[in-house]
Tab-separated table of C-alpha atoms in Angstrom:
chain	number	residue	atom	x	y	z
A	1	UNK	CA	19.852	33.842	-15.620
A	2	UNK	CA	18.827	32.661	-12.837
A	3	UNK	CA	17.549	29.000	-11.986
A	4	UNK	CA	14.095	28.248	-10.714
A	5	UNK	CA	15.175	27.479	-6.921
A	6	UNK	CA	11.792	26.569	-5.514
A	7	UNK	CA	9.215	24.074	-6.939
A	8	UNK	CA	5.648	23.346	-5.740
A	9	UNK	CA	5.043	20.018	-6.784
A	10	UNK	CA	1.499	19.387	-5.665
A	11	UNK	CA	-0.794	17.234	-5.329
A	12	UNK	CA	-3.718	19.322	-7.310
A	13	UNK	CA	-6.718	20.309	-5.334
A	14	UNK	CA	-4.508	20.801	-2.301
A	15	UNK	CA	-4.586	24.936	-2.115
A	16	UNK	CA	-1.811	24.836	-4.126
A	17	UNK	CA	-3.247	28.369	-5.317
A	18	UNK	CA	-3.402	29.525	-1.647
A	19	UNK	CA	0.543	28.494	-1.761
A	20	UNK	CA	1.163	30.556	-4.676
A	21	UNK	CA	-1.044	33.356	-3.217
A	22	UNK	CA	0.814	33.280	0.500
A	23	UNK	CA	4.562	33.171	-1.279
A	24	UNK	CA	3.645	36.029	-3.904
A	25	UNK	CA	2.593	38.075	-0.668
A	26	UNK	CA	6.113	37.640	0.880
A	27	UNK	CA	7.797	40.125	-1.449
A	28	UNK	CA	10.903	37.866	-1.717
A	29	UNK	CA	9.475	35.066	-3.714
A	30	UNK	CA	8.580	35.235	-7.581
A	31	UNK	CA	5.999	33.504	-8.607
A	32	UNK	CA	4.478	34.044	-12.283
A	33	UNK	CA	1.139	35.404	-12.965
A	34	UNK	CA	0.152	31.555	-14.771
A	35	UNK	CA	1.733	29.847	-11.038
A	36	UNK	CA	1.845	26.495	-13.557
A	37	UNK	CA	4.587	26.454	-15.772
A	38	UNK	CA	4.254	22.877	-16.406
A	39	UNK	CA	7.822	22.362	-17.680
A	40	UNK	CA	10.413	19.134	-16.866
A	41	UNK	CA	8.421	17.477	-20.180
A	42	UNK	CA	5.075	17.854	-19.224
A	43	UNK	CA	4.241	20.352	-21.889
A	44	UNK	CA	6.829	19.793	-25.052
A	45	UNK	CA	6.537	23.478	-25.608
A	46	UNK	CA	8.032	24.611	-22.711
A	47	UNK	CA	11.652	23.857	-23.611
A	48	UNK	CA	14.314	24.912	-20.685
A	49	UNK	CA	14.659	28.217	-22.475
A	50	UNK	CA	10.967	29.024	-22.506
A	51	UNK	CA	10.665	27.370	-18.989
A	52	UNK	CA	13.617	29.983	-17.864
A	53	UNK	CA	12.216	33.110	-19.752
A	54	UNK	CA	8.994	32.965	-17.879
A	55	UNK	CA	10.839	33.914	-14.752
A	56	UNK	CA	12.802	36.881	-16.671
A	57	UNK	CA	10.901	39.684	-14.874
A	58	UNK	CA	12.078	38.228	-11.282
A	59	UNK	CA	14.198	41.055	-9.326
A	60	UNK	CA	16.947	41.106	-7.051
A	61	UNK	CA	14.895	41.467	-4.438
A	62	UNK	CA	13.318	38.262	-4.763
A	63	UNK	CA	15.250	35.518	-3.093
A	64	UNK	CA	13.183	32.276	-4.526
A	65	UNK	CA	11.884	31.862	-8.281
A	66	UNK	CA	8.548	29.552	-8.228
A	67	UNK	CA	7.029	27.105	-10.113
A	68	UNK	CA	3.637	25.748	-8.317
A	69	UNK	CA	2.557	23.119	-10.971
A	70	UNK	CA	0.275	20.532	-9.444
A	71	UNK	CA	0.824	17.773	-11.863
A	72	UNK	CA	4.529	17.307	-10.982
A	73	UNK	CA	4.058	14.936	-7.958
A	74	UNK	CA	2.257	12.122	-9.655
A	75	UNK	CA	5.259	12.026	-12.683
A	76	UNK	CA	8.643	10.336	-11.587
A	77	UNK	CA	10.348	11.428	-14.545
A	78	UNK	CA	9.621	14.972	-13.381
A	79	UNK	CA	11.424	14.466	-9.774
A	80	UNK	CA	14.621	13.122	-11.977
A	81	UNK	CA	14.063	16.083	-14.435
A	82	UNK	CA	13.819	18.712	-11.943
A	83	UNK	CA	17.121	17.634	-10.041
A	84	UNK	CA	18.919	17.658	-13.156
A	85	UNK	CA	17.760	21.217	-13.887
A	86	UNK	CA	18.594	21.987	-10.088
A	87	UNK	CA	20.013	20.099	-7.919
A	88	UNK	CA	19.495	22.622	-4.826
A	89	UNK	CA	15.962	23.588	-5.472
A	90	UNK	CA	13.447	23.482	-3.019
A	91	UNK	CA	10.811	21.255	-3.071
A	92	UNK	CA	7.395	21.733	-1.804
A	93	UNK	CA	4.422	18.996	-1.675
A	94	UNK	CA	1.055	19.526	-1.093
A	95	UNK	CA	-1.331	16.769	0.725
A	96	UNK	CA	-5.114	15.925	1.315
A	97	UNK	CA	-7.035	13.208	2.291
A	98	UNK	CA	-6.953	10.903	-0.578
A	99	UNK	CA	-10.457	10.405	-0.966
A	100	UNK	CA	-11.774	14.075	-0.730
A	101	UNK	CA	-8.905	15.400	-2.860
A	102	UNK	CA	-10.576	13.121	-5.981
A	103	UNK	CA	-13.879	14.259	-5.336
A	104	UNK	CA	-12.654	17.619	-5.023
A	105	UNK	CA	-10.778	17.229	-8.627
A	106	UNK	CA	-13.710	16.131	-10.075
A	107	UNK	CA	-15.769	18.459	-9.002
A	108	UNK	CA	-13.317	21.342	-10.259
A	109	UNK	CA	-13.119	19.357	-13.816
A	110	UNK	CA	-16.544	19.042	-13.951
A	111	UNK	CA	-17.397	22.731	-14.045
A	112	UNK	CA	-13.779	23.833	-16.309
A	113	UNK	CA	-13.073	21.070	-18.447
A	114	UNK	CA	-14.130	20.830	-22.146
A	115	UNK	CA	-15.837	16.988	-22.047
A	116	UNK	CA	-14.222	16.319	-25.159
A	117	UNK	CA	-10.832	16.361	-23.418
A	118	UNK	CA	-12.492	14.166	-20.538
A	119	UNK	CA	-15.352	12.206	-21.754
A	120	UNK	CA	-15.253	10.492	-18.606
A	121	UNK	CA	-16.289	13.465	-16.909
A	122	UNK	CA	-19.615	12.879	-18.222
A	123	UNK	CA	-19.787	10.644	-15.638
A	124	UNK	CA	-21.780	10.647	-12.359
A	125	UNK	CA	-19.239	10.796	-9.636
A	126	UNK	CA	-19.683	6.862	-8.662
A	127	UNK	CA	-19.587	5.737	-12.036
A	128	UNK	CA	-16.630	7.869	-12.527
A	129	UNK	CA	-15.090	6.324	-9.412
A	130	UNK	CA	-15.876	2.923	-10.177
A	131	UNK	CA	-14.038	3.812	-14.075
A	132	UNK	CA	-10.807	4.748	-12.464
A	133	UNK	CA	-10.507	2.091	-10.182
A	134	UNK	CA	-11.045	-0.506	-12.486
A	135	UNK	CA	-8.240	1.251	-15.108
A	136	UNK	CA	-5.904	1.398	-12.155
A	137	UNK	CA	-6.738	-2.709	-11.166
A	138	UNK	CA	-6.310	-3.420	-14.832
A	139	UNK	CA	-3.179	-1.053	-15.246
A	140	UNK	CA	-5.039	1.075	-17.763
A	141	UNK	CA	-3.451	4.435	-16.957
A	142	UNK	CA	-2.033	6.499	-19.416
A	143	UNK	CA	0.388	8.774	-19.073
A	144	UNK	CA	-0.332	12.606	-19.425
A	145	UNK	CA	-4.347	11.219	-19.214
A	146	UNK	CA	-4.811	14.319	-17.125
A	147	UNK	CA	-8.341	14.670	-17.391
A	148	UNK	CA	-9.033	10.882	-17.170
A	149	UNK	CA	-10.415	8.911	-13.703
A	150	UNK	CA	-7.852	6.936	-13.396
A	151	UNK	CA	-5.180	9.791	-13.443
A	152	UNK	CA	-7.440	11.929	-10.917
A	153	UNK	CA	-7.235	8.625	-8.352
A	154	UNK	CA	-3.484	8.192	-9.298
A	155	UNK	CA	-2.796	11.683	-7.981
A	156	UNK	CA	-3.868	10.490	-4.401
A	157	UNK	CA	-1.075	7.641	-4.341
A	158	UNK	CA	0.842	10.249	-2.229
A	159	UNK	CA	3.838	7.614	-0.610
A	160	UNK	CA	4.559	6.146	-4.072
A	161	UNK	CA	4.972	9.549	-5.760
A	162	UNK	CA	6.989	11.208	-2.826
A	163	UNK	CA	9.207	8.355	-2.819
A	164	UNK	CA	10.826	10.086	-6.341
A	165	UNK	CA	11.522	12.953	-4.750
A	166	UNK	CA	13.040	11.915	-1.373
A	167	UNK	CA	15.175	9.598	-3.254
A	168	UNK	CA	16.643	12.150	-5.124
A	169	UNK	CA	16.303	15.703	-3.004
A	170	UNK	CA	17.627	16.136	0.774
A	171	UNK	CA	14.873	16.492	3.383
A	172	UNK	CA	16.363	19.474	4.156
A	173	UNK	CA	14.899	20.775	1.004
A	174	UNK	CA	11.960	19.028	1.309
A	175	UNK	CA	8.868	20.234	3.022
A	176	UNK	CA	5.240	18.649	3.251
A	177	UNK	CA	2.361	20.822	4.039
A	178	UNK	CA	-1.205	19.459	5.160
A	179	UNK	CA	-4.424	20.669	3.263
A	180	UNK	CA	-6.271	20.027	6.648
A	181	UNK	CA	-4.084	22.261	8.696
A	182	UNK	CA	-4.985	25.172	6.224
A	183	UNK	CA	-8.597	24.854	6.666
A	184	UNK	CA	-8.850	24.501	10.233
A	185	UNK	CA	-9.248	27.403	12.608
A	186	UNK	CA	-7.898	25.714	16.012
A	187	UNK	CA	-5.379	27.740	17.442
A	188	UNK	CA	-2.560	25.365	17.690
A	189	UNK	CA	-3.252	25.365	13.581
A	190	UNK	CA	-4.050	28.704	13.144
A	191	UNK	CA	-1.011	30.062	10.976
A	192	UNK	CA	0.747	26.786	11.047
A	193	UNK	CA	1.486	26.916	7.487
A	194	UNK	CA	2.904	30.446	7.475
A	195	UNK	CA	5.088	28.938	10.874
A	196	UNK	CA	6.363	25.901	8.227
A	197	UNK	CA	7.242	27.917	5.304
A	198	UNK	CA	8.945	30.523	7.521
A	199	UNK	CA	11.049	28.196	8.754
A	200	UNK	CA	11.680	26.542	5.609
A	201	UNK	CA	12.165	29.419	3.253
A	202	UNK	CA	13.296	32.070	5.843
A	203	UNK	CA	11.049	35.056	4.850
A	204	UNK	CA	7.585	36.448	6.498
A	205	UNK	CA	4.867	34.697	5.457
A	206	UNK	CA	1.457	35.606	6.193
A	207	UNK	CA	-1.566	33.057	6.144
A	208	UNK	CA	-4.236	35.125	4.164
A	209	UNK	CA	-4.800	32.431	1.471
A	210	UNK	CA	-6.702	32.249	-1.420
A	211	UNK	CA	-10.236	30.386	-0.934
A	212	UNK	CA	-10.005	28.793	-4.389
A	213	UNK	CA	-12.285	25.228	-2.961
A	214	UNK	CA	-14.270	23.692	-6.262
A	215	UNK	CA	-18.433	25.130	-6.309
A	216	UNK	CA	-21.127	23.551	-8.466
A	217	UNK	CA	-21.812	20.190	-9.170
A	218	UNK	CA	-21.707	18.916	-5.404
A	219	UNK	CA	-21.252	15.192	-5.207
A	220	UNK	CA	-21.747	12.451	-2.239
A	221	UNK	CA	-20.111	9.305	-3.089
A	222	UNK	CA	-22.093	5.913	-1.855
A	223	UNK	CA	-20.875	4.963	1.350
A	224	UNK	CA	-19.772	1.392	-0.615
A	225	UNK	CA	-17.362	3.272	-2.615
A	226	UNK	CA	-16.034	5.601	0.021
A	227	UNK	CA	-14.783	2.296	2.030
A	228	UNK	CA	-13.442	0.849	-1.252
A	229	UNK	CA	-11.467	4.121	-2.103
A	230	UNK	CA	-10.441	3.966	1.742
A	231	UNK	CA	-9.258	0.438	1.258
A	232	UNK	CA	-7.656	1.637	-2.073
A	233	UNK	CA	-5.136	4.390	-0.457
A	234	UNK	CA	-4.679	2.920	3.041
A	235	UNK	CA	-1.530	1.101	2.353
A	236	UNK	CA	-0.363	4.132	0.639
A	237	UNK	CA	-1.078	6.879	3.075
A	238	UNK	CA	0.651	4.581	5.769
A	239	UNK	CA	3.840	5.107	3.245
A	240	UNK	CA	3.025	8.770	3.063
A	241	UNK	CA	2.805	8.649	7.168
A	242	UNK	CA	6.345	6.913	7.278
A	243	UNK	CA	8.027	9.333	4.771
A	244	UNK	CA	7.125	12.315	6.424
A	245	UNK	CA	7.072	11.491	9.818
A	246	UNK	CA	3.324	12.180	10.975
A	247	UNK	CA	0.227	9.958	11.492
A	248	UNK	CA	-1.657	10.616	8.217
A	249	UNK	CA	-4.104	7.552	9.186
A	250	UNK	CA	-5.247	8.812	12.323
A	251	UNK	CA	-5.835	12.404	10.650
A	252	UNK	CA	-7.145	11.495	7.747
A	253	UNK	CA	-9.517	8.188	9.358
A	254	UNK	CA	-8.126	5.309	7.668
């Protein structure tokens, strides 16, 4: 059985659904109906054989078998597990302004997740973020606590997470896409994701993206909270900029 050779590692709420939509549209990339496989130790029930079977409907027309699982980025063990599974796999990371991403994930989970799974989602946005920041500073981040405020915030430390992938995969197997490039419609940015994907994969890509933005539970964090979050992420944004060769601090206002 063929091995998955294209893996989207996230982060969450950075247009990974649009990425899957665009890849499916090429006719050359097989993305399962459930785009998120959550293998490589994330879901203990997804053994390697179960994982491979989920791509059994791919045909010879598909040059790539793609798994788009947004939680992979923030798990260092996953980076090593992917390398062991297929060291030739191409890796796509998608990033977004860290503060905006945290708020979007809160809003998304607030409407989708049973509060019994994530009790902190009962908090208002400012109390939620305050709790998450405190847990980060007090080193109370628990593995696989997917619905906690601390894990939400942790997903936005792109630099520290990306380093694990850059240490294991050659740069020519890595592509980093930026959410804001997809959402802005200035002439320079229009179709930018499609062009980047086409160069990376060697297949034609149409940039008709899927609008999966979170709605409801409109949130606006307090000004002092926004300042504190930007301070928390500033050094990591600089690290990320150096890794990918782009001034994200300027783009995101850090």
